[in-house]
Coordinates of C-alpha atoms in Angstrom, one line a residue:
X1 CA 39.5 -6.4 -24.4
X2 CA 38.1 -5.1 -27.7
X3 CA 37.3 -8.7 -28.8
X4 CA 35.4 -9.2 -25.5
X5 CA 33.6 -5.9 -25.9
X6 CA 32.6 -6.6 -29.6
X7 CA 31.8 -10.3 -29.1
X8 CA 34.4 -11.5 -31.5
X9 CA 34.7 -15.1 -30.3
X10 CA 37.3 -16.4 -32.8
X11 CA 39.5 -13.3 -32.3
X12 CA 39.4 -13.7 -28.5
X13 CA 40.2 -17.5 -28.9
X14 CA 43.2 -16.7 -31.1
X15 CA 44.5 -14.0 -28.8
X16 CA 44.1 -16.2 -25.7
X17 CA 45.9 -19.1 -27.4
X18 CA 48.8 -16.7 -28.3
X19 CA 49.2 -15.7 -24.6
X20 CA 47.0 -12.7 -24.2
X21 CA 46.2 -12.1 -20.5
X22 CA 42.5 -12.6 -19.6
X23 CA 43.0 -10.3 -16.6
X24 CA 44.3 -7.2 -18.1
X25 CA 42.3 -4.0 -17.2
X26 CA 41.5 -0.9 -19.0
X27 CA 39.6 2.4 -18.2
X28 CA 37.7 2.3 -14.9
X29 CA 39.5 -1.0 -14.1
X30 CA 37.2 -2.9 -16.4
X31 CA 38.3 -6.5 -17.1
X32 CA 37.5 -8.3 -20.4
X33 CA 35.2 -10.7 -18.6
X34 CA 33.2 -7.7 -17.3
X35 CA 32.7 -6.3 -20.9
X36 CA 31.7 -9.8 -22.1
X37 CA 29.3 -10.4 -19.2
X38 CA 27.7 -7.0 -19.4
X39 CA 27.1 -7.2 -23.1
X40 CA 25.8 -10.8 -23.1
X41 CA 28.7 -12.4 -24.9
X42 CA 28.3 -15.8 -23.1
X43 CA 30.7 -17.7 -25.3
X44 CA 33.5 -15.2 -24.6
X45 CA 32.7 -15.3 -20.8
X46 CA 33.1 -19.1 -20.9
X47 CA 36.3 -18.8 -23.0
X48 CA 37.8 -16.2 -20.7
X49 CA 37.0 -18.2 -17.5
X50 CA 38.6 -21.3 -19.2
X51 CA 41.8 -19.3 -19.7
X52 CA 42.0 -18.1 -16.1
X53 CA 39.8 -15.0 -16.0
X54 CA 39.0 -14.0 -12.4
X55 CA 35.3 -14.7 -11.9
X56 CA 35.0 -12.3 -8.9
X57 CA 37.0 -9.4 -10.3
X58 CA 35.4 -6.0 -10.2
X59 CA 35.6 -2.5 -11.8
X60 CA 36.6 0.6 -9.9
X61 CA 33.1 0.8 -8.4
X62 CA 33.2 -2.8 -7.1
X63 CA 30.7 -4.1 -9.7
X64 CA 31.5 -7.8 -10.7
X65 CA 30.9 -9.6 -14.0
X66 CA 27.9 -11.4 -12.3
X67 CA 26.2 -8.1 -11.4
X68 CA 26.8 -6.8 -14.9
X69 CA 25.3 -9.9 -16.5
X70 CA 22.4 -10.0 -14.0
X71 CA 21.6 -6.3 -14.6
X72 CA 20.8 -7.0 -18.2
X73 CA 19.3 -10.5 -17.7
X74 CA 22.0 -12.3 -19.7
X75 CA 21.0 -15.7 -18.5
X76 CA 23.8 -17.8 -20.2
X77 CA 26.5 -15.5 -18.9
X78 CA 25.1 -15.6 -15.4
X79 CA 25.1 -19.4 -15.5
X80 CA 28.8 -19.6 -16.7
X81 CA 29.8 -17.3 -13.8
X82 CA 27.7 -19.1 -11.2
X83 CA 29.0 -22.5 -12.1
X84 CA 32.5 -21.2 -11.8
X85 CA 32.0 -19.8 -8.3
X86 CA 30.8 -16.2 -8.7
X87 CA 30.1 -14.5 -5.4
X88 CA 26.4 -13.8 -5.3
X89 CA 26.6 -11.4 -2.4
X90 CA 29.3 -9.1 -3.6
X91 CA 28.2 -5.4 -3.7
X92 CA 28.8 -3.2 -6.7
X93 CA 28.0 0.5 -7.4
X94 CA 25.2 1.9 -5.2
X95 CA 25.4 -1.2 -3.0
X96 CA 23.7 -3.2 -5.7
X97 CA 24.0 -7.0 -5.6
X98 CA 23.4 -9.4 -8.5
X99 CA 20.0 -10.3 -7.0
X100 CA 18.9 -6.7 -6.6
X101 CA 19.8 -5.7 -10.2
X102 CA 18.1 -8.9 -11.5
X103 CA 14.9 -8.1 -9.6
X104 CA 15.0 -4.5 -10.7
X105 CA 15.1 -5.7 -14.3
X106 CA 12.3 -8.3 -13.7
X107 CA 14.4 -11.2 -14.9
X108 CA 12.6 -14.1 -13.3
X109 CA 14.8 -16.9 -14.5
X110 CA 18.0 -15.1 -13.4
X111 CA 16.4 -14.5 -10.0
X112 CA 15.5 -18.2 -9.6
X113 CA 19.1 -19.2 -10.4
X114 CA 20.6 -16.7 -8.0
X115 CA 18.2 -17.8 -5.2
X116 CA 19.5 -21.4 -5.7
X117 CA 22.9 -20.2 -4.4
X118 CA 21.4 -19.0 -1.1
X119 CA 22.3 -15.3 -1.4
X120 CA 21.6 -12.9 1.5
X121 CA 18.1 -11.9 0.3
X122 CA 17.8 -9.1 2.9
X123 CA 20.7 -6.9 1.6
X124 CA 19.8 -3.4 0.6
X125 CA 20.8 -0.9 -2.0
X126 CA 21.9 2.7 -1.2
X127 CA 18.3 3.8 -0.7
X128 CA 17.5 1.0 1.7
X129 CA 15.5 -1.1 -0.8
X130 CA 15.7 -4.9 -0.5
X131 CA 15.1 -7.1 -3.5
X132 CA 11.6 -7.7 -2.1
X133 CA 10.8 -4.0 -1.8
X134 CA 11.8 -3.5 -5.4
X135 CA 9.8 -6.5 -6.7
X136 CA 6.7 -5.4 -4.7
X137 CA 6.8 -1.8 -6.0
X138 CA 7.3 -2.9 -9.6
X139 CA 4.5 -5.6 -9.4
X140 CA 6.7 -8.6 -10.1
X141 CA 4.3 -11.1 -8.5
X142 CA 6.3 -14.3 -9.3
X143 CA 9.5 -12.8 -8.1
X144 CA 7.9 -11.6 -4.9
X145 CA 6.6 -15.2 -4.2
X146 CA 10.1 -16.6 -4.9
X147 CA 11.7 -14.2 -2.5
X148 CA 9.1 -14.9 0.2
X149 CA 9.7 -18.6 -0.3
X150 CA 13.4 -18.0 0.2
X151 CA 12.7 -16.5 3.6
X152 CA 13.2 -12.8 2.9
X153 CA 12.0 -10.4 5.7
X154 CA 8.8 -8.6 4.9
X155 CA 9.0 -5.7 7.3
X156 CA 12.3 -4.0 6.4
X157 CA 11.5 -0.3 5.7
X158 CA 13.4 1.8 3.1
X159 CA 15.2 5.0 4.1
X160 CA 12.0 7.0 3.8
X161 CA 10.2 4.6 6.3
X162 CA 8.0 3.0 3.6
X163 CA 7.5 -0.8 4.1
X164 CA 7.2 -3.5 1.4
X165 CA 3.4 -3.6 2.0
X166 CA 3.0 0.1 1.6
X167 CA 5.0 -0.1 -1.7
X168 CA 2.8 -2.8 -3.0
X169 CA -0.4 -0.9 -2.0
X170 CA 0.8 2.3 -3.6
X171 CA 1.6 0.3 -6.8
X172 CA -1.9 -1.2 -6.8
X173 CA -0.6 -4.8 -6.8
X174 CA -3.5 -6.7 -5.2
X175 CA -1.9 -10.2 -5.4
X176 CA 1.3 -9.0 -3.9
X177 CA -0.5 -7.3 -1.1
X178 CA -2.3 -10.6 -0.3
X179 CA 1.0 -12.6 -0.4
X180 CA 2.6 -10.1 2.0
X181 CA -0.4 -10.2 4.3
X182 CA -0.2 -14.0 4.4
X183 CA 3.4 -13.6 5.6
X184 CA 2.2 -11.3 8.4
X185 CA 3.4 -8.0 7.0
X186 CA 3.1 -5.3 9.7
X187 CA -0.1 -3.4 8.6
X188 CA 0.2 -0.5 11.1
X189 CA 3.6 0.9 10.2
X190 CA 3.4 4.6 9.2
X191 CA 5.4 5.5 6.1
X192 CA 5.7 8.9 4.5
X193 CA 3.4 11.6 5.9
X194 CA 2.4 9.0 8.6
X195 CA 0.2 7.1 6.1
X196 CA -0.4 3.4 6.8
X197 CA -1.1 0.7 4.2
X198 CA -4.8 1.0 4.9
X199 CA -4.8 4.8 4.3
X200 CA -2.9 4.3 1.0
X201 CA -5.4 1.7 -0.1
X202 CA -8.2 4.1 0.7
X203 CA -6.4 6.9 -1.1
X204 CA -6.0 4.7 -4.2
X205 CA -9.7 3.9 -4.0
X206 CA -9.0 0.2 -4.2
X207 CA -11.9 -1.6 -2.4
X208 CA -10.3 -5.0 -2.8
X209 CA -7.1 -4.0 -1.0
X210 CA -9.1 -2.1 1.7
X211 CA -11.1 -5.3 2.3
X212 CA -8.0 -7.5 2.4
X213 CA -6.2 -5.2 4.8
X214 CA -9.3 -4.8 7.1
X215 CA -9.5 -8.6 7.5
X216 CA -6.1 -8.4 9.3
X217 CA -7.6 -6.0 11.9
X218 CA -5.5 -2.9 11.3
X219 CA -5.8 0.3 13.4
X220 CA -8.6 2.1 11.6
X221 CA -7.9 5.3 13.6
X222 CA -4.3 5.8 12.7
X223 CA -3.9 9.4 11.5
X224 CA -1.8 11.0 8.8
X225 CA 0.3 14.2 9.6
X226 CA -2.9 16.1 8.6
X227 CA -4.9 14.2 11.2
X228 CA -6.9 12.4 8.6
X229 CA -8.2 8.9 9.4
X230 CA -9.0 6.4 6.6
X231 CA -12.7 7.1 7.1
X232 CA -12.3 10.9 6.8
X233 CA -10.2 10.3 3.6
X234 CA -12.8 7.9 2.1
X235 CA -15.6 10.4 2.9
X236 CA -13.7 13.2 1.2
X237 CA -13.3 11.0 -1.8
X238 CA -17.1 10.2 -1.7
X239 CA -16.3 6.5 -1.9
X240 CA -19.4 4.9 -0.5
X241 CA -18.2 1.3 -0.7
X242 CA -15.0 2.0 1.2
X243 CA -16.9 4.1 3.8
X244 CA -19.2 1.1 4.4
X245 CA -16.3 -1.3 4.7
X246 CA -14.6 1.0 7.3
X247 CA -17.8 1.5 9.3
X248 CA -18.4 -2.2 9.4
X249 CA -15.0 -2.7 10.9
X250 CA -15.7 -0.1 13.6
X251 CA -14.1 3.1 12.2
X252 CA -15.1 6.0 14.4
X253 CA -17.4 8.6 12.9
X254 CA -16.3 11.0 15.7
X255 CA -12.7 11.3 14.5
X256 CA -11.7 14.8 13.4
X257 CA -9.2 16.2 11.0
X258 CA -6.9 19.2 11.5
X259 CA -9.9 21.6 10.9
X260 CA -12.0 19.8 13.5
X261 CA -14.3 18.4 10.8
X262 CA -15.8 14.9 11.4
X263 CA -16.7 12.7 8.4
X264 CA -20.3 14.0 9.0
X265 CA -19.2 17.6 8.4
X266 CA -17.6 16.5 5.2
X267 CA -20.5 14.4 3.9
X268 CA -23.1 17.1 4.6
X269 CA -20.9 19.9 3.2
X270 CA -20.5 17.7 0.1
X271 CA -24.3 17.3 -0.1
X272 CA -24.1 13.5 -0.1
X273 CA -27.3 12.1 1.4
X274 CA -26.0 8.5 1.0
X275 CA -22.8 9.1 2.9
X276 CA -24.7 11.1 5.6
X277 CA -27.1 8.1 6.0
X278 CA -24.3 5.7 6.4
X279 CA -22.5 7.8 8.9
X280 CA -25.7 8.2 11.0
X281 CA -26.5 4.6 10.9
X282 CA -25.5 4.1 14.5
X283 CA -28.0 6.2 16.6
X284 CA -25.3 7.3 19.1
X285 CA -23.5 9.2 16.3
X286 CA -26.6 11.5 16.0
X287 CA -25.0 13.7 18.6
X288 CA -22.2 14.5 16.1
X289 CA -24.8 16.6 14.2
X290 CA -24.3 19.3 16.9
X291 CA -20.6 19.0 17.4
X292 CA -18.8 22.2 16.1
X293 CA -15.5 22.2 14.2
X294 CA -12.7 24.7 14.9
X295 CA -14.7 27.3 12.9
X296 CA -17.8 26.7 15.0
X297 CA -19.7 24.9 12.3
X298 CA -21.9 21.9 13.1
X299 CA -23.1 19.5 10.5
X300 CA -26.6 20.6 11.4
X301 CA -25.8 24.3 10.8
X302 CA -24.1 23.4 7.5
X303 CA -27.2 21.6 6.4
X304 CA -29.4 24.5 7.4
X305 CA -27.5 26.9 5.1
X306 CA -28.8 24.9 2.1
X307 CA -32.3 25.3 0.7
X308 CA -32.7 21.6 0.2
X309 CA -31.9 19.9 3.6
X310 CA -30.3 16.5 3.5
X311 CA -31.2 15.8 7.1
X312 CA -34.9 16.4 6.5
X313 CA -34.7 14.0 3.6
X314 CA -33.2 11.4 5.9
X315 CA -35.3 12.0 9.1
X316 CA -38.5 13.5 7.8
X317 CA -39.9 17.1 8.0
X318 CA -40.2 17.2 11.8
X319 CA -38.2 19.8 13.7
X320 CA -34.6 19.0 14.3
X321 CA -33.1 20.5 17.5
X322 CA -30.2 22.7 16.6
X323 CA -28.8 22.3 20.1
X324 CA -28.5 19.8 22.9
X325 CA -30.1 22.1 25.5
X326 CA -33.3 20.1 25.6
X327 CA -31.4 17.2 27.3
X328 CA -31.2 15.0 24.2
X329 CA -27.5 14.4 24.4
X330 CA -27.6 11.4 22.1
X331 CA -29.4 13.3 19.3
X332 CA -32.3 10.8 19.5
X333 CA -34.8 13.5 18.4
X334 CA -33.8 12.5 14.8
X335 CA -34.5 8.9 15.3
X336 CA -37.7 9.2 17.3
X337 CA -39.1 11.7 14.7
X338 CA -38.3 9.3 11.9
X339 CA -39.8 6.3 13.6
X340 CA -42.9 8.4 14.7
X341 CA -43.4 9.5 11.1
X342 CA -43.5 5.8 10.0
X343 CA -45.8 4.6 12.8
X344 CA -48.2 7.5 12.4
X345 CA -48.5 7.0 8.7
X346 CA -52.3 6.5 8.0
X347 CA -51.7 3.5 5.8
X348 CA -50.0 1.6 8.7
X349 CA -52.3 -1.0 10.2
X350 CA -51.8 -2.7 13.6
X351 CA -50.6 -4.9 15.0
X352 CA -47.2 -3.3 14.7
X353 CA -44.1 -4.4 16.8
X354 CA -41.1 -2.1 17.3
X355 CA -38.0 -3.8 18.7
X356 CA -35.0 -1.8 20.1
X357 CA -31.8 -3.7 20.6
X358 CA -28.9 -2.1 22.4
X359 CA -26.6 -2.4 25.4
X360 CA -27.9 -1.6 28.9
X361 CA -27.7 2.1 29.6
X362 CA -27.5 3.2 25.9
X363 CA -30.8 5.1 26.1
X364 CA -33.5 2.6 24.9
X365 CA -36.1 3.9 27.4
X366 CA -35.2 7.5 26.6
X367 CA -35.8 6.9 22.9
X368 CA -39.1 5.0 23.6
X369 CA -40.4 7.9 25.6
X370 CA -39.5 10.3 22.8
X371 CA -41.2 8.0 20.3
X372 CA -44.3 7.8 22.4

């Protein structure tokens, strides 16, 4: 046992030839082959097996020589054990398998050899993590691809409800996110705090991941436990590029958080003209300027409390109606005023053509009358 622990090949050889038992155990039921495998003494592992050491023995926690060798990435020891019939699916301490510990250590070559033995790639550790979950969180792109090629399930959540995709997004691993999306990872699962992969990508401010996830048609209105949609979060972060991406994919400007604030409340309170312009790009969202939050504030009122009005910069200096009592339920005063300012500009010369394109019943005639 001491020779195996210290890596003394000649001493071990001599003792074995003189009849020393290769399967004696010491403290914690540790066999000599376990010591040799865990410390990377491949020659001694080979020697012990040749003299009858049990390849699938285990310590008091159930951890085998293969798990010990894989845990440290001792490739030669792993190979000696595999060639001699080591059980790739035996579980050790904390429900760890050889594959899980090899992945945790990022040992690509060991992982490849284990996968050749067709292990159960969907086994989990005590926290519910599969090998794929661990690789995705750690950013081991090559290992992730090997596991996906081996047929591992992509939608097994851990004990906290996080999916492999969410783990990859939180880690900022773009290539892994793409690989998982290509394998139809479920994009709408809510993990911790009811956050989806899309929400996490927004929170991380990663435009590339947001764009990739949006191409898979996720639910853009899925809320967190604080009732925040991805659009509300992006607006709070003042991330103009992500706000544009979400709006292009149909995210609703009318969604509200737990305070009753829309993205428009947040943009105007934050004095961001660019964000306000983006959020008001669709004329029908003009009505949201007069929608109160739980405190009774409207985006219009918030803007009025500031000396320099954002809305006047966007729509011109004409009067903006603070209420909808005049029948303008769509908030079209803003748009007719802005267009009228352009058309009545003295430098404008006819002929001028104004085209309005919208669905039937959306208020084109109403807007034209206001414009006139």
